[in-house]
PDB file of C-alpha atoms in Angstrom:
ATOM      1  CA  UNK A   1     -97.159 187.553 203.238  1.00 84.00           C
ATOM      2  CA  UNK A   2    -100.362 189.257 201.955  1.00 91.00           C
ATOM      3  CA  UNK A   3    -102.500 187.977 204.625  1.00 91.00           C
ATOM      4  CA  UNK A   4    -105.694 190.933 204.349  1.00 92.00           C
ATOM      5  CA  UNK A   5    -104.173 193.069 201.380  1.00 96.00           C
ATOM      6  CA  UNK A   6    -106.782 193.302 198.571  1.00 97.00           C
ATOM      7  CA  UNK A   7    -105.389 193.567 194.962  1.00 98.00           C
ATOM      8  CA  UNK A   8    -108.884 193.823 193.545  1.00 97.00           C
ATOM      9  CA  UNK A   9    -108.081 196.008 190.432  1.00 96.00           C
ATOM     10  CA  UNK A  10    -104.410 195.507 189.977  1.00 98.00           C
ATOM     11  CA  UNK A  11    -102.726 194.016 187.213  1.00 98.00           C
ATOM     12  CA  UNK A  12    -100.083 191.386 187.419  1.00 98.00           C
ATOM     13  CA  UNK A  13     -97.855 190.028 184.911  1.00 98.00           C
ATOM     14  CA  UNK A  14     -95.374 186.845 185.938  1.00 98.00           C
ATOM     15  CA  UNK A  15     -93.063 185.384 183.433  1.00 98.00           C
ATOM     16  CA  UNK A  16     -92.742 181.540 184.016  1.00 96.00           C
ATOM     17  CA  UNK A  17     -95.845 181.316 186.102  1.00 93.00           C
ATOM     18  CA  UNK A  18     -96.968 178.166 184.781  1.00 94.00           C
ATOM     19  CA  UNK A  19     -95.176 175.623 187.135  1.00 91.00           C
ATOM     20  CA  UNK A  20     -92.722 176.001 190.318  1.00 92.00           C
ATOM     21  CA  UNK A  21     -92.515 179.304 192.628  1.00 95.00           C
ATOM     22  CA  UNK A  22     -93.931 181.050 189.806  1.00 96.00           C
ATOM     23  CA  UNK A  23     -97.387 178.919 189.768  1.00 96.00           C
ATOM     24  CA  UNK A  24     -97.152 179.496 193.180  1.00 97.00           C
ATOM     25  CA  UNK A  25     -96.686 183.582 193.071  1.00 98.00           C
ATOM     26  CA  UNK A  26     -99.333 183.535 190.685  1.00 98.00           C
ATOM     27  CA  UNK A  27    -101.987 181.504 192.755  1.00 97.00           C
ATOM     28  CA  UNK A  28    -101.656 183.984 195.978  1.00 97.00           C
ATOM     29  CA  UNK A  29    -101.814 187.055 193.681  1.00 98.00           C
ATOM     30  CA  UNK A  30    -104.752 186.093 191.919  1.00 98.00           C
ATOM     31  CA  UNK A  31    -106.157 185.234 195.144  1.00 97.00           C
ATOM     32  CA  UNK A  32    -105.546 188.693 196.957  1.00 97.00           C
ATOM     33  CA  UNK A  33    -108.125 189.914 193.676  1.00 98.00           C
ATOM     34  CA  UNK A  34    -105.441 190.815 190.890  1.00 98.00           C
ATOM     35  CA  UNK A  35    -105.768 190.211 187.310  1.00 98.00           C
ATOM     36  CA  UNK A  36    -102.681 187.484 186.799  1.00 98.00           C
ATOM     37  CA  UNK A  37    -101.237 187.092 183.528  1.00 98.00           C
ATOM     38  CA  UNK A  38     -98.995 184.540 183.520  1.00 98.00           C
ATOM     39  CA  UNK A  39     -96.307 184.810 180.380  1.00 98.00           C
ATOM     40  CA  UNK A  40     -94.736 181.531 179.213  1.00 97.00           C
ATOM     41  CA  UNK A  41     -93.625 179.820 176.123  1.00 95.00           C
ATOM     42  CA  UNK A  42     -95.937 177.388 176.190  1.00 96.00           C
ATOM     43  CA  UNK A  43     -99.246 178.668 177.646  1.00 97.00           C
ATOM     44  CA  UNK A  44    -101.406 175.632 177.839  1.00 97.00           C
ATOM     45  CA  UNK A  45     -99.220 174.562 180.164  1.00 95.00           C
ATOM     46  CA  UNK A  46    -100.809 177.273 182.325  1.00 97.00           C
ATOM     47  CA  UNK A  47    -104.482 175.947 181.769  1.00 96.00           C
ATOM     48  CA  UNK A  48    -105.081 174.116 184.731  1.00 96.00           C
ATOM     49  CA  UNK A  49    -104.046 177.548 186.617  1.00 97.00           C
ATOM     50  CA  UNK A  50    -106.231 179.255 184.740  1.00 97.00           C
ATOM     51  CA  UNK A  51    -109.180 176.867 185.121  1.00 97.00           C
ATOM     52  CA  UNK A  52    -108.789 176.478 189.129  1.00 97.00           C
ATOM     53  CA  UNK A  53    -108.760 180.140 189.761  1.00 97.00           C
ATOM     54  CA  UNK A  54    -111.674 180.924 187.384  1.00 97.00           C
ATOM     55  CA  UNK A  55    -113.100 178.149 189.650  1.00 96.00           C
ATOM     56  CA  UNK A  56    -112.847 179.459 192.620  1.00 93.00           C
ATOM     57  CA  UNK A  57    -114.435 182.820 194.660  1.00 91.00           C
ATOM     58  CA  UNK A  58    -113.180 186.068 194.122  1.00 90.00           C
ATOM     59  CA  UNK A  59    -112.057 188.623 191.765  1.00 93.00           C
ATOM     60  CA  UNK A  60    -108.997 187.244 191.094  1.00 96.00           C
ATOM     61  CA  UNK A  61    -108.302 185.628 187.510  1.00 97.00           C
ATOM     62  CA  UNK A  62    -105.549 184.370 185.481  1.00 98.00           C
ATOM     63  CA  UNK A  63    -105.153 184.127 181.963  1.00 98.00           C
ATOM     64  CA  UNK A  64    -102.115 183.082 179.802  1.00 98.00           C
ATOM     65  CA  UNK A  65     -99.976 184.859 177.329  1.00 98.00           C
ATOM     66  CA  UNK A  66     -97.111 183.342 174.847  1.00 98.00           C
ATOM     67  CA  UNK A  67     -93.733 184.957 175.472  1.00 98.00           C
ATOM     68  CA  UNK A  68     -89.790 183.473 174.959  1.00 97.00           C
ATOM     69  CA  UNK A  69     -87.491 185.483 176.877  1.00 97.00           C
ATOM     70  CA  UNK A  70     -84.775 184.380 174.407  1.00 96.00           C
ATOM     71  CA  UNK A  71     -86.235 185.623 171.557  1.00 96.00           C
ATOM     72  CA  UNK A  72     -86.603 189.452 171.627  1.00 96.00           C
ATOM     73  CA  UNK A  73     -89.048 189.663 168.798  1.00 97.00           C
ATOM     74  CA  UNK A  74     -91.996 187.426 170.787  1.00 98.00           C
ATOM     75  CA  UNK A  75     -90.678 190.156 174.132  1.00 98.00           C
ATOM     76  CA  UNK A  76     -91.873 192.427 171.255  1.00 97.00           C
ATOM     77  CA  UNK A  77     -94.888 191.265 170.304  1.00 98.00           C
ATOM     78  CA  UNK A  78     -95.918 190.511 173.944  1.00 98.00           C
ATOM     79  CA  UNK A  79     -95.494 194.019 174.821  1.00 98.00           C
ATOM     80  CA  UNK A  80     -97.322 195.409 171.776  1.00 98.00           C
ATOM     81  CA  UNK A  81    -100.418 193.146 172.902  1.00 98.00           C
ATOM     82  CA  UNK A  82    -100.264 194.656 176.212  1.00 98.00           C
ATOM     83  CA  UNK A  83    -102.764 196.852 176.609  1.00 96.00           C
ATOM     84  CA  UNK A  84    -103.424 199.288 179.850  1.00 97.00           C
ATOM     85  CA  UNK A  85    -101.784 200.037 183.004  1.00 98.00           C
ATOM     86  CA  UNK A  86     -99.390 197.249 184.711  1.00 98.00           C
ATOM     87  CA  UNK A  87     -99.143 197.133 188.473  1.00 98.00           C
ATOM     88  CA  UNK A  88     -96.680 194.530 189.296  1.00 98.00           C
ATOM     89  CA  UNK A  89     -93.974 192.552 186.889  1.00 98.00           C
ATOM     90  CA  UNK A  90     -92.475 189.414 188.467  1.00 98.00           C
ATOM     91  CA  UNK A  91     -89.275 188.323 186.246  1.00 98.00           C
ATOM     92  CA  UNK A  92     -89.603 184.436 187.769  1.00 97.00           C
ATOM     93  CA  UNK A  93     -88.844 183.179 184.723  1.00 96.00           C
ATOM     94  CA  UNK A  94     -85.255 181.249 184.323  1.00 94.00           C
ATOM     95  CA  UNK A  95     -83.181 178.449 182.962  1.00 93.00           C
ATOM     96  CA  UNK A  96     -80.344 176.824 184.535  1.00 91.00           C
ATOM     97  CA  UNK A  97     -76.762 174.749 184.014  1.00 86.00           C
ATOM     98  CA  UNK A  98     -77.146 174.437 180.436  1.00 91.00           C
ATOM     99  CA  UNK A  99     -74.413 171.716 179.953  1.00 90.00           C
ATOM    100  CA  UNK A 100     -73.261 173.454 176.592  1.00 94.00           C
ATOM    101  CA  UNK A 101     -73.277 176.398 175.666  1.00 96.00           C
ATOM    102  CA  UNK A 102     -76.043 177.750 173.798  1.00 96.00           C
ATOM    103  CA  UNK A 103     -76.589 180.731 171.340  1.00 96.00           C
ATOM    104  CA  UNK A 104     -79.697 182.713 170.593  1.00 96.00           C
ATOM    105  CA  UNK A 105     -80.524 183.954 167.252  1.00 94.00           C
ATOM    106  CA  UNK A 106     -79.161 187.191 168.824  1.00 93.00           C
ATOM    107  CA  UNK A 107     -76.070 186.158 169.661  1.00 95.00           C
ATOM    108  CA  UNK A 108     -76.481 185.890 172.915  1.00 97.00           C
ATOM    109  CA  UNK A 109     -75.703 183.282 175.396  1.00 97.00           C
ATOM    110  CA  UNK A 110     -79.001 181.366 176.600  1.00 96.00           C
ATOM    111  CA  UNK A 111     -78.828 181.528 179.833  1.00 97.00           C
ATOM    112  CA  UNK A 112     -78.044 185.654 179.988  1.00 97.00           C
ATOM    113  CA  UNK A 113     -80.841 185.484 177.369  1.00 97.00           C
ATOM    114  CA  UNK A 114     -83.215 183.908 179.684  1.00 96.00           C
ATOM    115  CA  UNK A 115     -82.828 185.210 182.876  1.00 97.00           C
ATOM    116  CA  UNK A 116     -81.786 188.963 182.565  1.00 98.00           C
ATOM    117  CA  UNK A 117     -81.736 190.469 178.879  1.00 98.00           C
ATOM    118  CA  UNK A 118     -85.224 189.107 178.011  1.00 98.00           C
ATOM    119  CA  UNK A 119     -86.771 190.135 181.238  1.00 98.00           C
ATOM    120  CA  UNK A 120     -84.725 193.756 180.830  1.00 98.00           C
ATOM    121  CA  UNK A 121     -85.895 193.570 177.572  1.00 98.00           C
ATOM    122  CA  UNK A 122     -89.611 192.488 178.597  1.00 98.00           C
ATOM    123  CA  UNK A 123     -89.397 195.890 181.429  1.00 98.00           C
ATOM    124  CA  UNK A 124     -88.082 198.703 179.056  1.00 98.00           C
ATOM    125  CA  UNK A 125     -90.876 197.546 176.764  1.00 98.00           C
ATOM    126  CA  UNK A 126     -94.029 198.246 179.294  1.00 98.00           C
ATOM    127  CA  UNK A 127     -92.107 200.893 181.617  1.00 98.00           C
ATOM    128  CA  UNK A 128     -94.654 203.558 180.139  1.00 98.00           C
ATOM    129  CA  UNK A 129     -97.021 200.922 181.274  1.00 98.00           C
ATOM    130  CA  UNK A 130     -95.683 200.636 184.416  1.00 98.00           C
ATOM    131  CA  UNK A 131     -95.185 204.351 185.092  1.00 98.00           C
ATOM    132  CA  UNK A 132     -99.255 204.619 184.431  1.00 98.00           C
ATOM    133  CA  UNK A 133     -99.856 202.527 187.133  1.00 98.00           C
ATOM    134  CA  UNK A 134     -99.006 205.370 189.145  1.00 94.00           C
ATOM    135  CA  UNK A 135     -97.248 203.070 192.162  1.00 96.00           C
ATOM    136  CA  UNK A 136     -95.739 199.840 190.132  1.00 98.00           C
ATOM    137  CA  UNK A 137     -93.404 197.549 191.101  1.00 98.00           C
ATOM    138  CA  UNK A 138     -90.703 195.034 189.225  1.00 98.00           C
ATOM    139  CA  UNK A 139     -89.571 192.185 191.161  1.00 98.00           C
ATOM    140  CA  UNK A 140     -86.876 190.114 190.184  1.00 98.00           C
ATOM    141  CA  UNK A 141     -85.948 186.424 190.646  1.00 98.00           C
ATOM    142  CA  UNK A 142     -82.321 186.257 191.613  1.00 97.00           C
ATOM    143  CA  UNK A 143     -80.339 183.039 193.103  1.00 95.00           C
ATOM    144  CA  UNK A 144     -77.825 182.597 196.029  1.00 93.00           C
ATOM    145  CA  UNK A 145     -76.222 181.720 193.460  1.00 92.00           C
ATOM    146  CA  UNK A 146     -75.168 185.091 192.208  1.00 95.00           C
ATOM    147  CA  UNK A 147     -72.744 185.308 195.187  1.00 94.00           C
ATOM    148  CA  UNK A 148     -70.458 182.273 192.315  1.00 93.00           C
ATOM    149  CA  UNK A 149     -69.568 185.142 189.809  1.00 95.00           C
ATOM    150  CA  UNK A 150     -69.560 188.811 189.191  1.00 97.00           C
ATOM    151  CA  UNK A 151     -70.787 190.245 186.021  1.00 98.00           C
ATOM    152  CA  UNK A 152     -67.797 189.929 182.890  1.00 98.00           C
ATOM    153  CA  UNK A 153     -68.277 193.008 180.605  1.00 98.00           C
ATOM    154  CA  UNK A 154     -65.666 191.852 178.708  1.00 98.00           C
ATOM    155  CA  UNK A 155     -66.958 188.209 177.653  1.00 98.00           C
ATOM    156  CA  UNK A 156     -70.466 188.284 178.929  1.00 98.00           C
ATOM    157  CA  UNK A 157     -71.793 185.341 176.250  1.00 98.00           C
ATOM    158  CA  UNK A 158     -68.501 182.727 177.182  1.00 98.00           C
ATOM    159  CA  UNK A 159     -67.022 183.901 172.878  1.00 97.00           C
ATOM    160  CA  UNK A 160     -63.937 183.906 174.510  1.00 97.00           C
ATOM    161  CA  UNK A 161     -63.546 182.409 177.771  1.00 97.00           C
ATOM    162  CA  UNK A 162     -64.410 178.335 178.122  1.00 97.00           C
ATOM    163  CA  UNK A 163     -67.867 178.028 179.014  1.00 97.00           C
ATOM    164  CA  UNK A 164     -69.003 176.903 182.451  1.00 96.00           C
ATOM    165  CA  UNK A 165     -72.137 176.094 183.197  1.00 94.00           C
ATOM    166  CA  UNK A 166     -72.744 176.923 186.781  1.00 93.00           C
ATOM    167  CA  UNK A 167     -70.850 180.362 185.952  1.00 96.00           C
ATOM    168  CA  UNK A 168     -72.858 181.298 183.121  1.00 97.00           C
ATOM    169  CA  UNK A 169     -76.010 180.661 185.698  1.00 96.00           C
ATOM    170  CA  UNK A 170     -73.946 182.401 188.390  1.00 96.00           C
ATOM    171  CA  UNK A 171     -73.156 185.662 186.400  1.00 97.00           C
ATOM    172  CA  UNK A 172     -76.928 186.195 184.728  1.00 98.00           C
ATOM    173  CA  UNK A 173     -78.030 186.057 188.704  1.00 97.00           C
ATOM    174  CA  UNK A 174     -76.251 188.382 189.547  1.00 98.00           C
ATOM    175  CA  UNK A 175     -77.513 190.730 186.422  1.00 98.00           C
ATOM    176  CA  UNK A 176     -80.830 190.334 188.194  1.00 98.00           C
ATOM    177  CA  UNK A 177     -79.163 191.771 191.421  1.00 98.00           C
ATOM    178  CA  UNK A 178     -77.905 194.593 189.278  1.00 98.00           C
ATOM    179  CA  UNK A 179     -81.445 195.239 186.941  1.00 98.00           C
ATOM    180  CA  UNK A 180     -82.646 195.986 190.390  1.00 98.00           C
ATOM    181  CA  UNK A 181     -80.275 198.297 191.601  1.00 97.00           C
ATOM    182  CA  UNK A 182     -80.134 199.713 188.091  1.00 98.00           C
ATOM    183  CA  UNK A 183     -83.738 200.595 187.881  1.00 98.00           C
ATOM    184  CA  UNK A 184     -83.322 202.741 191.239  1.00 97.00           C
ATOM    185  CA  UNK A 185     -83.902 205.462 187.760  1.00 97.00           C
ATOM    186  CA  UNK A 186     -87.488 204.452 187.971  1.00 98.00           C
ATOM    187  CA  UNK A 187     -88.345 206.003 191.023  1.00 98.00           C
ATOM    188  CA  UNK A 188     -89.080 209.100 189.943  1.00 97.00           C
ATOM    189  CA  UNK A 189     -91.877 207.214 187.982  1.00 98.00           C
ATOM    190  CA  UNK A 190     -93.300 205.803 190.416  1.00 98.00           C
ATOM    191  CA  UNK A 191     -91.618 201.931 189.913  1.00 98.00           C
ATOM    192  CA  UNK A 192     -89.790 200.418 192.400  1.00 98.00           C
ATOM    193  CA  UNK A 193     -87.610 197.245 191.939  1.00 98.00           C
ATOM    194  CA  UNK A 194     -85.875 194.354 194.261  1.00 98.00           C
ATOM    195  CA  UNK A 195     -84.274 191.079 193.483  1.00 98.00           C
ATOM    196  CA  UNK A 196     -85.031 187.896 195.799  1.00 98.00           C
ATOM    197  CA  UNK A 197     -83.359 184.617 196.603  1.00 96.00           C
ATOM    198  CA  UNK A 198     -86.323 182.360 196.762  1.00 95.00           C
ATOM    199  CA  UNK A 199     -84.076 179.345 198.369  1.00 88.00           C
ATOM    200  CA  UNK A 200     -83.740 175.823 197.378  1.00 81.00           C
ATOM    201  CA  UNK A 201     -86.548 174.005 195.904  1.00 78.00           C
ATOM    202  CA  UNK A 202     -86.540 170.987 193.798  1.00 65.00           C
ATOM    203  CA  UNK A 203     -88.302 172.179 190.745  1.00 52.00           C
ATOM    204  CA  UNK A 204     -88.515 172.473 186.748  1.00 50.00           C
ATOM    205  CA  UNK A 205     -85.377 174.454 187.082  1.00 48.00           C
ATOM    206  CA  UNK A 206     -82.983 171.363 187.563  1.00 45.00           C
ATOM    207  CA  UNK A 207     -83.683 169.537 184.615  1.00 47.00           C
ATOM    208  CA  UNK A 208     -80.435 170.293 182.585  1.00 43.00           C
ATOM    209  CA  UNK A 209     -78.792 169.048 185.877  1.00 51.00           C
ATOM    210  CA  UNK A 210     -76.977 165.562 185.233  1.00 61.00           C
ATOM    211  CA  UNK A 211     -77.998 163.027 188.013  1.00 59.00           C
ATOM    212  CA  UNK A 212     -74.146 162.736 188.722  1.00 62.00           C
ATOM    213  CA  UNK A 213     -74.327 166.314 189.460  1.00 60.00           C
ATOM    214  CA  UNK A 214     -77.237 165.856 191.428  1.00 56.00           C
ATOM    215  CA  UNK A 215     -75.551 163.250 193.604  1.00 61.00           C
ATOM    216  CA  UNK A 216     -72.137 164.929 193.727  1.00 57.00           C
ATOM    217  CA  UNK A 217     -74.355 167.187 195.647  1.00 57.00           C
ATOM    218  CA  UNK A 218     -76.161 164.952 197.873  1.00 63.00           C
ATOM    219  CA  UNK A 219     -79.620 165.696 195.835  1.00 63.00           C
ATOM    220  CA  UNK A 220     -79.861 162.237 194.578  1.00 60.00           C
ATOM    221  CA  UNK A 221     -79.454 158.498 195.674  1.00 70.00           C
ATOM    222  CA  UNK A 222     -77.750 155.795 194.016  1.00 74.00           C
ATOM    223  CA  UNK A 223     -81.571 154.836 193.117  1.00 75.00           C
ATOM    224  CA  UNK A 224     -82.266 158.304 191.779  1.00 73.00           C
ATOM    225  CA  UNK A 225     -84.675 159.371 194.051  1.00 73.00           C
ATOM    226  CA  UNK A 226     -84.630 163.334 194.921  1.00 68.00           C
ATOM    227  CA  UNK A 227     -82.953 163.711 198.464  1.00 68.00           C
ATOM    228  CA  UNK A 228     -84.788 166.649 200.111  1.00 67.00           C
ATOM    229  CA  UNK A 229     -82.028 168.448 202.061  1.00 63.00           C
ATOM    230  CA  UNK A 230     -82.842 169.683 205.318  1.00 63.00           C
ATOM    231  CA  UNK A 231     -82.490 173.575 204.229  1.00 66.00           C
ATOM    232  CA  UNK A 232     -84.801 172.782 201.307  1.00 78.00           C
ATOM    233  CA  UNK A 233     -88.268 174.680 200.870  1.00 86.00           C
ATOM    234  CA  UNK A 234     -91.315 173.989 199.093  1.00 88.00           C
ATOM    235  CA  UNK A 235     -92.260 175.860 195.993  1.00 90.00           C
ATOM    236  CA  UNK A 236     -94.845 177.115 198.127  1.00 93.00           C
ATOM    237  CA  UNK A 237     -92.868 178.510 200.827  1.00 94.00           C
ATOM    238  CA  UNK A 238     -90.271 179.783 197.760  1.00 94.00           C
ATOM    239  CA  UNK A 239     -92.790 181.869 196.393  1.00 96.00           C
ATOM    240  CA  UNK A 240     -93.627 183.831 199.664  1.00 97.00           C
ATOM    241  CA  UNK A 241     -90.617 186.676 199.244  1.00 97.00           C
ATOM    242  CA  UNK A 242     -91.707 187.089 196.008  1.00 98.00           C
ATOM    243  CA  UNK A 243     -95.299 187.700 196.744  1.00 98.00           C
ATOM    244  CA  UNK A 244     -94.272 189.993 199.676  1.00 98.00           C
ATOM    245  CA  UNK A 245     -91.933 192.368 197.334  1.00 98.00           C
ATOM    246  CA  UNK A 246     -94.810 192.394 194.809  1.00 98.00           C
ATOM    247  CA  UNK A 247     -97.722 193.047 196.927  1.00 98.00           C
ATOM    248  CA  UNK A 248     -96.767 193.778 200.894  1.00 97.00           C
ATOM    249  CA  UNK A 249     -97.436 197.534 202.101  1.00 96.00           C
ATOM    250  CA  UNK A 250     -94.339 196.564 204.271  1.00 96.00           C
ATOM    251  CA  UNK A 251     -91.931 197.533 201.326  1.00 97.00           C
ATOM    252  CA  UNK A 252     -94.171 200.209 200.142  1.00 97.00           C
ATOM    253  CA  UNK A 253     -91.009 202.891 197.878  1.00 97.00           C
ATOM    254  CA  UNK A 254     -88.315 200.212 198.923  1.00 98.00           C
ATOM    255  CA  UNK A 255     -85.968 199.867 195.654  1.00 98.00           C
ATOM    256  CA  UNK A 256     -83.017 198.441 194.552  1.00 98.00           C
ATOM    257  CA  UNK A 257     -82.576 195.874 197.360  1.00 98.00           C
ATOM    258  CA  UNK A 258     -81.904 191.919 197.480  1.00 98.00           C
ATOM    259  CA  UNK A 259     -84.100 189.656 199.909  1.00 98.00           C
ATOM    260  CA  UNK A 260     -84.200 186.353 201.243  1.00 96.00           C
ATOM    261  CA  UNK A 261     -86.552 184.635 203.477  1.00 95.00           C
ATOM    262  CA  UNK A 262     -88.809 187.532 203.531  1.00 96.00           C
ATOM    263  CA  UNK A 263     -86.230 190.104 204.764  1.00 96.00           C
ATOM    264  CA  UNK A 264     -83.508 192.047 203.110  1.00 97.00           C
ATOM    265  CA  UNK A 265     -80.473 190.407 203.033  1.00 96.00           C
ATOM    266  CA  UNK A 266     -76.820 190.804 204.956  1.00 95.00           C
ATOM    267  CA  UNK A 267     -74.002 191.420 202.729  1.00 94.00           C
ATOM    268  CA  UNK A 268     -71.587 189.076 202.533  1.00 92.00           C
ATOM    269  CA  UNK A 269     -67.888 188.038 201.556  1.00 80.00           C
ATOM    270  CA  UNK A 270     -67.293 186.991 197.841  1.00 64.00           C
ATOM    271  CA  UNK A 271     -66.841 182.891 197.979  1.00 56.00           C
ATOM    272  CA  UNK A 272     -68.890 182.252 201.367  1.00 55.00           C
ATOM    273  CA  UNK A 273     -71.214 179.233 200.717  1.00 51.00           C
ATOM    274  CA  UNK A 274     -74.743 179.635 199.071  1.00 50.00           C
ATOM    275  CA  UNK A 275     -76.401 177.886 202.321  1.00 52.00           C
ATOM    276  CA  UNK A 276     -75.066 180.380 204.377  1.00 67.00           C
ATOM    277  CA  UNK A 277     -77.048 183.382 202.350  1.00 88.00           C
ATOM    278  CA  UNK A 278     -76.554 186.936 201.640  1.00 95.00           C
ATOM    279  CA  UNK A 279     -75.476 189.180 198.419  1.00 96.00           C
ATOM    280  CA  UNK A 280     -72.363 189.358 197.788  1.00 96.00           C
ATOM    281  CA  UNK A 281     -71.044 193.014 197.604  1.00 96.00           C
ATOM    282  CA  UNK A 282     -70.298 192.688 193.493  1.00 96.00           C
ATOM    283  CA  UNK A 283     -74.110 192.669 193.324  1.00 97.00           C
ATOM    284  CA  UNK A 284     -74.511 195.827 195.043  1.00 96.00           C
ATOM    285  CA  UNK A 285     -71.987 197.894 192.902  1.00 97.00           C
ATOM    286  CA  UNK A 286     -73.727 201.083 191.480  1.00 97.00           C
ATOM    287  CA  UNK A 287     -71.290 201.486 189.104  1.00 98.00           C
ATOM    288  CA  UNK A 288     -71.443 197.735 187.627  1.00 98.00           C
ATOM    289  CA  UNK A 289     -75.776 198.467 188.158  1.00 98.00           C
ATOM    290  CA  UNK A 290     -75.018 201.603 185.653  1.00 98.00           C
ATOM    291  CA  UNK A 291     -72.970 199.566 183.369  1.00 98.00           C
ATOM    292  CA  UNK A 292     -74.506 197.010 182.966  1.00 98.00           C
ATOM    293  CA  UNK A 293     -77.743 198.870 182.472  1.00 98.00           C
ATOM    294  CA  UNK A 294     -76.170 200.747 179.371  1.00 98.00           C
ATOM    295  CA  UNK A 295     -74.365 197.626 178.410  1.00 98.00           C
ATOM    296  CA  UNK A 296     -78.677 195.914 178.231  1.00 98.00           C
ATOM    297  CA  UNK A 297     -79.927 198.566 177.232  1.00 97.00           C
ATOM    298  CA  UNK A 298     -77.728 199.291 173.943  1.00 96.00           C
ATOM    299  CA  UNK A 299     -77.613 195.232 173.627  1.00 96.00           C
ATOM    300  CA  UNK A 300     -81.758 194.567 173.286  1.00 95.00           C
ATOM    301  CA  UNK A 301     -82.068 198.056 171.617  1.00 85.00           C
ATOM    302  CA  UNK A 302     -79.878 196.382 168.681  1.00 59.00           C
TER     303      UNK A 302
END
């Protein structure tokens, strides 16, 4: 995806970069020349990154940096330590099919938490950072998913509703469709932004699936071995759209798009199957993009 592009100089910051697509993103980053910080709850779980790329030629590096997207006072304190200019944000970080539901200390639901208000959170904190950069961009880590549920503004954390996994999941994907969109505000300074579908890939992500789950869909044996599905990709080969939106000249001032398998993707019908790809047209809605920015905006601002 970055095949000859030289990030010597540029500053990189990806959230979850310690194991999956984001160790992944990381690794090729780094090893175009940029200065990789990878931000994760836990970050000597991000050592052995660290030590193979300080290992290896170049002017790339990677160091790690503590952050919990559900907890807005560490997004806080992450972005007070940040010092300097910031190039490129990846939002890869994300949880999935909590089987209950789950409640921050703000009130919100975890994974909503996770996947969109922290990272919105984590971006309105270093846009002044961003806008120094001159020519940043914010890439975001959607799901296929998405295309499951639309965004509810009037029960966004399940208080009233019954909680569903898989709709919670569905609805804070398509938030990251919508931060996107959403930040089209940002262009004026300089920062673009574009959510991705990275694909299926048998990673961290799955753990608070059931194996029952995982069998009803055809992920497991009887045995509990991991069935690799035909349409499945490597974390390696997930991570390439996101390297491409955060480093290819080829979407040099592109914003506010959704991609998938390294192009932008078709729209498609509400309800089609996730294997058959696209965004579905509630994730493209300027109006819900505006909304939903106030609604985040007004909601970490608390």
């Amino acid at each position: 995806m970055i095949d000859g592009v030289d990030l010597g100089g540029r500053r990189v910051i990806v959230t979850g970069g310690a194991s999956g697509i984001g160790v992944e993103t990381a690794r090729a980053l780094a090893a175009a020349g940029a200065e990789v910080t990878v931000a994760v709850r836990n970050p000597a779980a991000a050592e052995p990154l660290v030590r193979e790329v300080a290992a290896a030629p170049g002017p790339g590096s990677v160091r790690a940096a503590a952050i919990d997207l559900a907890d807005l006072s560490s997004v806080a304190a992450f972005v007070r330590e940040w010092q300097g200019p910031l190039d490129v944000l990846v939002a890869n970080a994300g949880v999935m099919a909590l089987p209950e539901r789950r409640i921050t200390a703000e009130g919100w639901e975890l994974q909503l938490a996770t996947n969109h208000l922290g990272h919105f959170a984590l971006a309105l904190g270093l846009h002044g950072r961003l806008r120094a950069a001159g020519s940043a961009r914010v890439v975001v880590v959607s799901s296929g998913a998405h295309r499951g549920a639309a965004f509810d503004f009037d029960d966004p954390h399940f208080a009233r509703r019954p909680y569903d996994r898989w709709a919670a999941y569905a609805q804070s994907k398509t938030a990251d469709v919508l931060f996107a969109m959403g930040a089209r505000r940002w262009l004026a300074d300089g920062i673009t932004a574009n959510a991705l579908n990275p694909g299926w890939i048998s990673t961290n992500l799955q753990r608070h699936v059931d194996d029952a789950t995982m069998r009803a869909l055809g992920a497991m044996d009887d045995e509990g071995n991991i069935i690799e599905q035909p349409y499945y990709k490597t974390p390696l080969q997930g991570a390439a759209t996101s390297v491409l939106l955060a480093a290819s000249p080829l979407v040099d001032g592109v914003t506010g798009r959704y991609f998938e398998d390294n192009q932008e993707a078709r729209t498609v019908a509400d309800g089609d199957g996730e294997q058959a790809g696209g965004v579905a047209p509630h994730a493209l809605d300027p109006h819900a993009a505006d909304r939903l920015w106030e609604y985040a905006a007004g909601t970490v601002g608390r």
